[in-house]
Short mmCIF file of C-alpha atoms in Angstrom, two decimals:
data_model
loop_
_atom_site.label_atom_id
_atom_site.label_comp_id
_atom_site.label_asym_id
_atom_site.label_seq_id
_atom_site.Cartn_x
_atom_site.Cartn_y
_atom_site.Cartn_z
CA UNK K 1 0.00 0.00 0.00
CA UNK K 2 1.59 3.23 -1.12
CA UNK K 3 1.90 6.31 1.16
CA UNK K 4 2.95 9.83 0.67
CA UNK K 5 5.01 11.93 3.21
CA UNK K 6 5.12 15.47 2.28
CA UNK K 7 7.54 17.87 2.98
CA UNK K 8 7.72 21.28 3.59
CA UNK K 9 10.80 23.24 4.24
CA UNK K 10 10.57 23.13 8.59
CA UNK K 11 9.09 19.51 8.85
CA UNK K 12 11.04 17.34 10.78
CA UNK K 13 9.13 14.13 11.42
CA UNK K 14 8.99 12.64 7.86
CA UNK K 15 11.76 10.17 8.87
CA UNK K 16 10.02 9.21 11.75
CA UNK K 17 7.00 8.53 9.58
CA UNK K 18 8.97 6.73 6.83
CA UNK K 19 10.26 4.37 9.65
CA UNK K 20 7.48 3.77 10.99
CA UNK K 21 5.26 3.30 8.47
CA UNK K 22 8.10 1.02 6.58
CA UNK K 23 7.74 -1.37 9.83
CA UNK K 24 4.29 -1.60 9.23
CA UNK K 25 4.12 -2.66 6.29
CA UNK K 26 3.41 0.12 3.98
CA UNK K 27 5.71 1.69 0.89
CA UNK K 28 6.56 5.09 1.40
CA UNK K 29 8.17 7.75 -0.28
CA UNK K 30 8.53 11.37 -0.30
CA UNK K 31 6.73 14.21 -1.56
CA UNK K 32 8.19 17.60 -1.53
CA UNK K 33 6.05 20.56 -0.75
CA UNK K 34 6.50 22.02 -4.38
CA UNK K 35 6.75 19.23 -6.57
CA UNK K 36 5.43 19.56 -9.88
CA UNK K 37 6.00 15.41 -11.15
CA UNK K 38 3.82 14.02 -8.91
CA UNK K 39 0.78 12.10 -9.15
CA UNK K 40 -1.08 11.68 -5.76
CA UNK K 41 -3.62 9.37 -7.02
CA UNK K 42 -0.91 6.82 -6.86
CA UNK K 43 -1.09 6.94 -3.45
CA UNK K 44 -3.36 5.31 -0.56
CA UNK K 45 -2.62 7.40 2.07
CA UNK K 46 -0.81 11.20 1.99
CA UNK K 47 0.23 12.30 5.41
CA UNK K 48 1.20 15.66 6.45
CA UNK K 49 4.17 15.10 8.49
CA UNK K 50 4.80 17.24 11.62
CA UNK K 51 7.48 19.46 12.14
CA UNK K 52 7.66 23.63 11.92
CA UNK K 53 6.56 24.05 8.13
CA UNK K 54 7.83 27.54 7.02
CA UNK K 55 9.43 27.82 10.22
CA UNK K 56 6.33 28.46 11.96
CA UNK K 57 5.87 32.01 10.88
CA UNK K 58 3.11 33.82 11.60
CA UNK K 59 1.43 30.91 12.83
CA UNK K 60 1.32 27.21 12.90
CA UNK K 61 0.66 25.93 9.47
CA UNK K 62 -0.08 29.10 8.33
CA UNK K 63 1.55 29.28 5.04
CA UNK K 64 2.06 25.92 4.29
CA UNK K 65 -1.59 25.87 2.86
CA UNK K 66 -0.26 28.27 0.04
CA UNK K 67 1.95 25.57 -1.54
CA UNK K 68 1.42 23.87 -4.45
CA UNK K 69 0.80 20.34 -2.82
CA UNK K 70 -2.21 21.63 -0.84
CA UNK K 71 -4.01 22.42 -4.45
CA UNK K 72 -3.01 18.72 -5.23
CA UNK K 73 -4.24 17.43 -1.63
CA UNK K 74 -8.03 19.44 -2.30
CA UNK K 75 -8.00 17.73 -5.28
CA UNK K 76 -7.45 14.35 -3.89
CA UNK K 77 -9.66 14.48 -1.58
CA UNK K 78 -12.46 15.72 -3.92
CA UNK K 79 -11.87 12.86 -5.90
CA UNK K 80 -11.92 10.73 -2.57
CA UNK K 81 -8.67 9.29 -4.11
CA UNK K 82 -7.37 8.21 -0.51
CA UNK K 83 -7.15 9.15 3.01
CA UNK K 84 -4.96 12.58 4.17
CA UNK K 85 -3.60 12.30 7.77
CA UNK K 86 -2.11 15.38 9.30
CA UNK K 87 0.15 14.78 12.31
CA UNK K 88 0.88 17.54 14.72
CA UNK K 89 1.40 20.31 12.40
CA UNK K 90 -0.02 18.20 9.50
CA UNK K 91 -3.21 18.91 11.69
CA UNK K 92 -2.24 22.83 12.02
CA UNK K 93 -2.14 22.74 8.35
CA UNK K 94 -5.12 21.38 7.49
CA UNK K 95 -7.16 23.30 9.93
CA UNK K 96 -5.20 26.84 8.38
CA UNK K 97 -6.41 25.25 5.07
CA UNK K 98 -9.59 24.54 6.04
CA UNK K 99 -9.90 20.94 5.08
CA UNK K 100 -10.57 20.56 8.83
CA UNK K 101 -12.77 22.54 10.97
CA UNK K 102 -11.50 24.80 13.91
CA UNK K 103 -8.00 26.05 14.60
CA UNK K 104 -4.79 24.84 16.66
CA UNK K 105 -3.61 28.07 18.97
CA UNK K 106 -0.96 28.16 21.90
CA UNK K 107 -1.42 25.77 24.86
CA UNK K 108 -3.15 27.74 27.53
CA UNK K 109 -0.37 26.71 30.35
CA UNK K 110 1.97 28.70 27.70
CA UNK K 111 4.31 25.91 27.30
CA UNK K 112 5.94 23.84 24.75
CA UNK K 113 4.59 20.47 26.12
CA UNK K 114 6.00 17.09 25.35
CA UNK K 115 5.38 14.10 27.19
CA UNK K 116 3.53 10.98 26.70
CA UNK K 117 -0.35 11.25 27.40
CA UNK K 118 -3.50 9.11 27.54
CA UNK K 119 -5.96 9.07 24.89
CA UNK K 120 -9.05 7.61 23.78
CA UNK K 121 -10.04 6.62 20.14
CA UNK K 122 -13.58 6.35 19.47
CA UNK K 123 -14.96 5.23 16.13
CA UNK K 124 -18.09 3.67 15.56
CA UNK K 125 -17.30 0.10 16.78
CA UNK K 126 -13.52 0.86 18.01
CA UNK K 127 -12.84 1.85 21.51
CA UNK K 128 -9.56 2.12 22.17
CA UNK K 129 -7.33 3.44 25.18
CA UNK K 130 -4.11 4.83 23.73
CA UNK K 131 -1.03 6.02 25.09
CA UNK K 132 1.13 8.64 22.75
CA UNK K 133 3.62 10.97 23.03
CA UNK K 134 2.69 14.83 22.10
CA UNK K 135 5.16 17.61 21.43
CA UNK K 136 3.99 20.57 20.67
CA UNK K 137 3.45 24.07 21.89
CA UNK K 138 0.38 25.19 19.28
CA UNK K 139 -2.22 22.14 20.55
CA UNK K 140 -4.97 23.73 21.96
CA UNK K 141 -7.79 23.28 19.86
CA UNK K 142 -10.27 25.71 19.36
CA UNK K 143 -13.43 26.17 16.87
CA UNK K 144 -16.14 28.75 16.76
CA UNK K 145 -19.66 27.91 17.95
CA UNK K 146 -20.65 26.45 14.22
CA UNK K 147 -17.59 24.79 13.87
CA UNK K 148 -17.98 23.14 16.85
CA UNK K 149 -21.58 22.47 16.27
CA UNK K 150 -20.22 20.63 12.46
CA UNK K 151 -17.57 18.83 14.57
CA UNK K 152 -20.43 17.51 16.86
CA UNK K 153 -23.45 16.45 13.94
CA UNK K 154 -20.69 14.55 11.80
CA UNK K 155 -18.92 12.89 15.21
CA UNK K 156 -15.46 14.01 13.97
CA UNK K 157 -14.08 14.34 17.72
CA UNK K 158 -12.68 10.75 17.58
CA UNK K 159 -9.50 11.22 19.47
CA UNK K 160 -9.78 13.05 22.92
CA UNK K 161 -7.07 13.39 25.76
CA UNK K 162 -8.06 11.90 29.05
CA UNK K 163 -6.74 15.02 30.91
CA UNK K 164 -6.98 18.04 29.35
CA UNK K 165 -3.50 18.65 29.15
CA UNK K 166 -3.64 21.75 26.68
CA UNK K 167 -6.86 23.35 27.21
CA UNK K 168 -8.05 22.10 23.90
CA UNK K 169 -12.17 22.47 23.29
CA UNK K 170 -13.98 19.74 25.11
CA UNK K 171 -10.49 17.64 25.24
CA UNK K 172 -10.33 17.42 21.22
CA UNK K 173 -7.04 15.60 20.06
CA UNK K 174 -7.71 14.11 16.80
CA UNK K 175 -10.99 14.67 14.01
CA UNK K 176 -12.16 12.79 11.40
CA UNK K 177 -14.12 13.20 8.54
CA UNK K 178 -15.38 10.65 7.48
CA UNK K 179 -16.94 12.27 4.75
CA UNK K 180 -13.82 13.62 2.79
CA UNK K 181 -11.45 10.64 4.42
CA UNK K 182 -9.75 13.69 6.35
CA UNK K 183 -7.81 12.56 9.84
CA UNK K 184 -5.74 15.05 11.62
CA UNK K 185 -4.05 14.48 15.22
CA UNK K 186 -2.01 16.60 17.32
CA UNK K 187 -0.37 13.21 19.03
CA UNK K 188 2.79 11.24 17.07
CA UNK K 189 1.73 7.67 16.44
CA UNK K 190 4.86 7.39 14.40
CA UNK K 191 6.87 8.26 17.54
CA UNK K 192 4.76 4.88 19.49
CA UNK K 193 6.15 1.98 16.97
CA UNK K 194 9.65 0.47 17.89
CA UNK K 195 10.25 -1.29 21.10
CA UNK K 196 12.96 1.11 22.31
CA UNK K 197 9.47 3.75 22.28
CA UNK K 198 8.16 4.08 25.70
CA UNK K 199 4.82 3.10 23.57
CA UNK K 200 3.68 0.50 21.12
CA UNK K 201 0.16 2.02 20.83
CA UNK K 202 1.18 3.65 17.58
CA UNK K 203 0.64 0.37 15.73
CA UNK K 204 -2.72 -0.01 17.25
CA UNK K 205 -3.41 3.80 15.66
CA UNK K 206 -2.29 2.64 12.16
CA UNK K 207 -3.88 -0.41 12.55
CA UNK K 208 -7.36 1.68 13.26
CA UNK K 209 -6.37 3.45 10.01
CA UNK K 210 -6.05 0.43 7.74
CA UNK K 211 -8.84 -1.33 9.10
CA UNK K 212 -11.26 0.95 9.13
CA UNK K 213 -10.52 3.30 6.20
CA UNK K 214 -7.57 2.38 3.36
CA UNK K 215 -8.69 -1.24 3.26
CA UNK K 216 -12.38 0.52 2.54
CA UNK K 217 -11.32 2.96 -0.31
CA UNK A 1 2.23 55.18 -5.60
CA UNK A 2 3.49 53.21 -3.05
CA UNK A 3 1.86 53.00 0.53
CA UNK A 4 2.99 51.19 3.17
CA UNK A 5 0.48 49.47 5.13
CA UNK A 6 1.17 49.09 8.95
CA UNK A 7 -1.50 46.67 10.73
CA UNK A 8 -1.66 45.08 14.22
CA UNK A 9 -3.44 41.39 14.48
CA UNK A 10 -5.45 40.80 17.74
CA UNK A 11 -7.11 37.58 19.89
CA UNK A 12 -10.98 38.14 19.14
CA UNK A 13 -12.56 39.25 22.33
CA UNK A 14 -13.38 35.84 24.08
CA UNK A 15 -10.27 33.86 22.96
CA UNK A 16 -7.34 32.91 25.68
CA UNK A 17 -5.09 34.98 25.07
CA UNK A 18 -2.34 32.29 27.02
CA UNK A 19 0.68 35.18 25.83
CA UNK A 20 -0.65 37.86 27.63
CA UNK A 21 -1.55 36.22 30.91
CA UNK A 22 2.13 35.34 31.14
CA UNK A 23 3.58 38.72 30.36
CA UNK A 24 1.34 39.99 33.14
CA UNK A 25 2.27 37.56 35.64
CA UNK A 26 5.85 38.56 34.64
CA UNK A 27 5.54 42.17 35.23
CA UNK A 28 3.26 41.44 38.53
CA UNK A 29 6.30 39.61 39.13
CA UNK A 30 8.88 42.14 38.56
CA UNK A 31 7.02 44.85 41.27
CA UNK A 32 4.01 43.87 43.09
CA UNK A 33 3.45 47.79 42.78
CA UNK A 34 2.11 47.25 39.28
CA UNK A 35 -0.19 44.58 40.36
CA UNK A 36 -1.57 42.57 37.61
CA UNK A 37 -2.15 44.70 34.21
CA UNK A 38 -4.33 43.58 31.57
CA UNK A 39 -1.54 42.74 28.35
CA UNK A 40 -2.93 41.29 25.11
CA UNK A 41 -0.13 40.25 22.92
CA UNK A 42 -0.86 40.51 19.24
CA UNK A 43 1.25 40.93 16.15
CA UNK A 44 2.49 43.76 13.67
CA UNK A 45 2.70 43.79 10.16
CA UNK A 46 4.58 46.07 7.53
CA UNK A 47 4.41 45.44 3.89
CA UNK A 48 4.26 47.96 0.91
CA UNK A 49 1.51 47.98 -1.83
CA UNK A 50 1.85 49.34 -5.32
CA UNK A 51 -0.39 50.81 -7.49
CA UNK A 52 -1.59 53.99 -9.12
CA UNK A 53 -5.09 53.40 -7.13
CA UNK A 54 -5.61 53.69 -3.51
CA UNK A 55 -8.34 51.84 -3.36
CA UNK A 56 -7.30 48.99 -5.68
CA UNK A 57 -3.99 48.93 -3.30
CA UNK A 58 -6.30 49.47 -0.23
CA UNK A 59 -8.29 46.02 -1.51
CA UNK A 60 -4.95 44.68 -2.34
CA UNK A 61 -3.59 45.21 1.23
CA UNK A 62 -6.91 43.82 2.71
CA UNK A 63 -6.90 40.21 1.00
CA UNK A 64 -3.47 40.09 1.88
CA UNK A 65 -3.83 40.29 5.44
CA UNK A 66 -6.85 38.09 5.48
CA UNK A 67 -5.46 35.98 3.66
CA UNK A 68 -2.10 35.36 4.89
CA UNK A 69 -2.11 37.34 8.49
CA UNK A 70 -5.09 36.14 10.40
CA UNK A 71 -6.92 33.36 10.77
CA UNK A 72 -10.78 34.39 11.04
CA UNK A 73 -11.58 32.12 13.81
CA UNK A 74 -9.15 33.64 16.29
CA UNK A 75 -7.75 36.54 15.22
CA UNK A 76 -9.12 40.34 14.09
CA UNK A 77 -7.55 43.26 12.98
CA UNK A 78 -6.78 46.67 12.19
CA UNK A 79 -5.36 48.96 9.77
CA UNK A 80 -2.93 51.21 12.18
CA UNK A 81 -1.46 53.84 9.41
CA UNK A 82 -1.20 53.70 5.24
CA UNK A 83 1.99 55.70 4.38
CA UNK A 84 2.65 56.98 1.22
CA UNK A 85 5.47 56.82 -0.01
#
């Protein structure tokens, strides 16, 4: 099954992913930011890896969602060629890009936080208890009251902390829609793989993932 | 003509503004005298425009920053000076 890892200039987790996802199974490759060779419908699964894309500047995923690839990624998804998956500041991006609903804005302790925390997935018949490791200092989700009201109707909230460890909206950590095959996450499931990770539960994530949506498309 | 469009980016009323409560812990901090002042943090922008209509650059300047400086859910702003230059 062929995945995508894009690149901006500032991400810094698409070796992780390729690892990762290598052990699992899949057959990655790269995809940089401004590519203009590259057909996405090749792939399964694009994920937006996380990192600082553009440095960061002016916000979190801010201008990542004026390159080239995003244009590519809209059309994907309106052609429901695969699933996109945004990790960490995959997610920033997409929500800046509004592919996802809401926004990702500094934590409110006003730290750069990165530990492992406790999570629960919750997708139709999949309940699972999940233990990840977050880094990031832009996590706390926030959406306006019609966003919020959209992220409630479609059930996109699948992934919530157990503690509210950011002061994200009503413990939000991960949406899906379903609709457009969209997943974004602020938690690294390609940093919960490898034995030597305090975690294993990252397998269980991807596992979620294949089951449930690439094996489906 | 070129005008040079200076704008500030705020939190909408409502939003945690996480930034400011620090800086005015800090300066609590620094002399209990000062007790604990209100700060907002925002952002400033610069950036010149040109064309040979002010309201075409005006429009011009506008997309830009909502566009590229704020993000509508959070953030509002406001056009602090056009200079031309």
């Amino acid at each position: 099954m062929k995945v995508g890892i894009v690149v901006f200039p500032g991400t810094n987790c698409e070796e992780d992913t390729y690892r990762a996802l290598k052990f699992l199974g899949f057959n990655c490759s790269y995809i940089f930011h401004n590519e203009d060779i590259v057909n996405l419908f090749d792939y399964r699964m694009i994920i937006l890896a996380g990192g600082f894309s553009f440095g960061d500047y002016i916000a979190s995923g801010r201008l990542a969602k004026f390159s080239p690839i995003i244009c590519k990624i809209k059309e994907y998804i309106e052609n429901k060629a695969g699933l996109v998956l945004g990790i960490c500041n995959g997610f920033q991006i997409l929500c800046e890009a509004n592919l996802l609903p809401g926004v990702l804005t500094f934590n409110n302790n006003n730290k750069f936080i990165s530990k492992s925390v406790n999570l629960k997935l919750n997708y139709k018949t999949w309940d699972l208890n999940l233990n990840l490791p977050i880094a990031h200092f832009e996590g706390n989700f926030y959406a306006n009251k019609n966003d919020f009201k959209i992220i409630k109707e479609k059930k996109m909230d699948f992934l919530k902390y157990n503690q509210n460890i950011n002061g994200s909206m009503d413990f939000i950590a991960g949406l899906y829609d379903n609709n457009n095959c969209i997943i974004g996450l602020m938690p690294h499931p390609e940093r919960a793989i490898f034995e030597y990770s305090k975690s294993q539960d990252g397998r269980l994530f991807f596992e979620f993932i294949k089951e449930n949506i690439l094996l489906k498309i | 003509m070129l005008y040079r469009y200076k704008v500030i980016v705020k939190l909408k009323n409502g939003v945690k503004d996480a930034r400011g409560e620090a800086v005015s812990t800090v300066i609590k901090n620094i002399n209990s005298k000062y007790q604990c002042p209100n700060v907002s943090v925002g952002k400033y922008f610069e950036f010149d425009i040109e064309d040979i209509d002010a309201d075409i650059a005006k429009q011009k300047a506008i997309n830009i920053i909502e566009e590229v400086f704020i993000n509508p859910i959070l953030e509002t702003y406001y056009i602090l000076e056009v200079e031309t230059l």
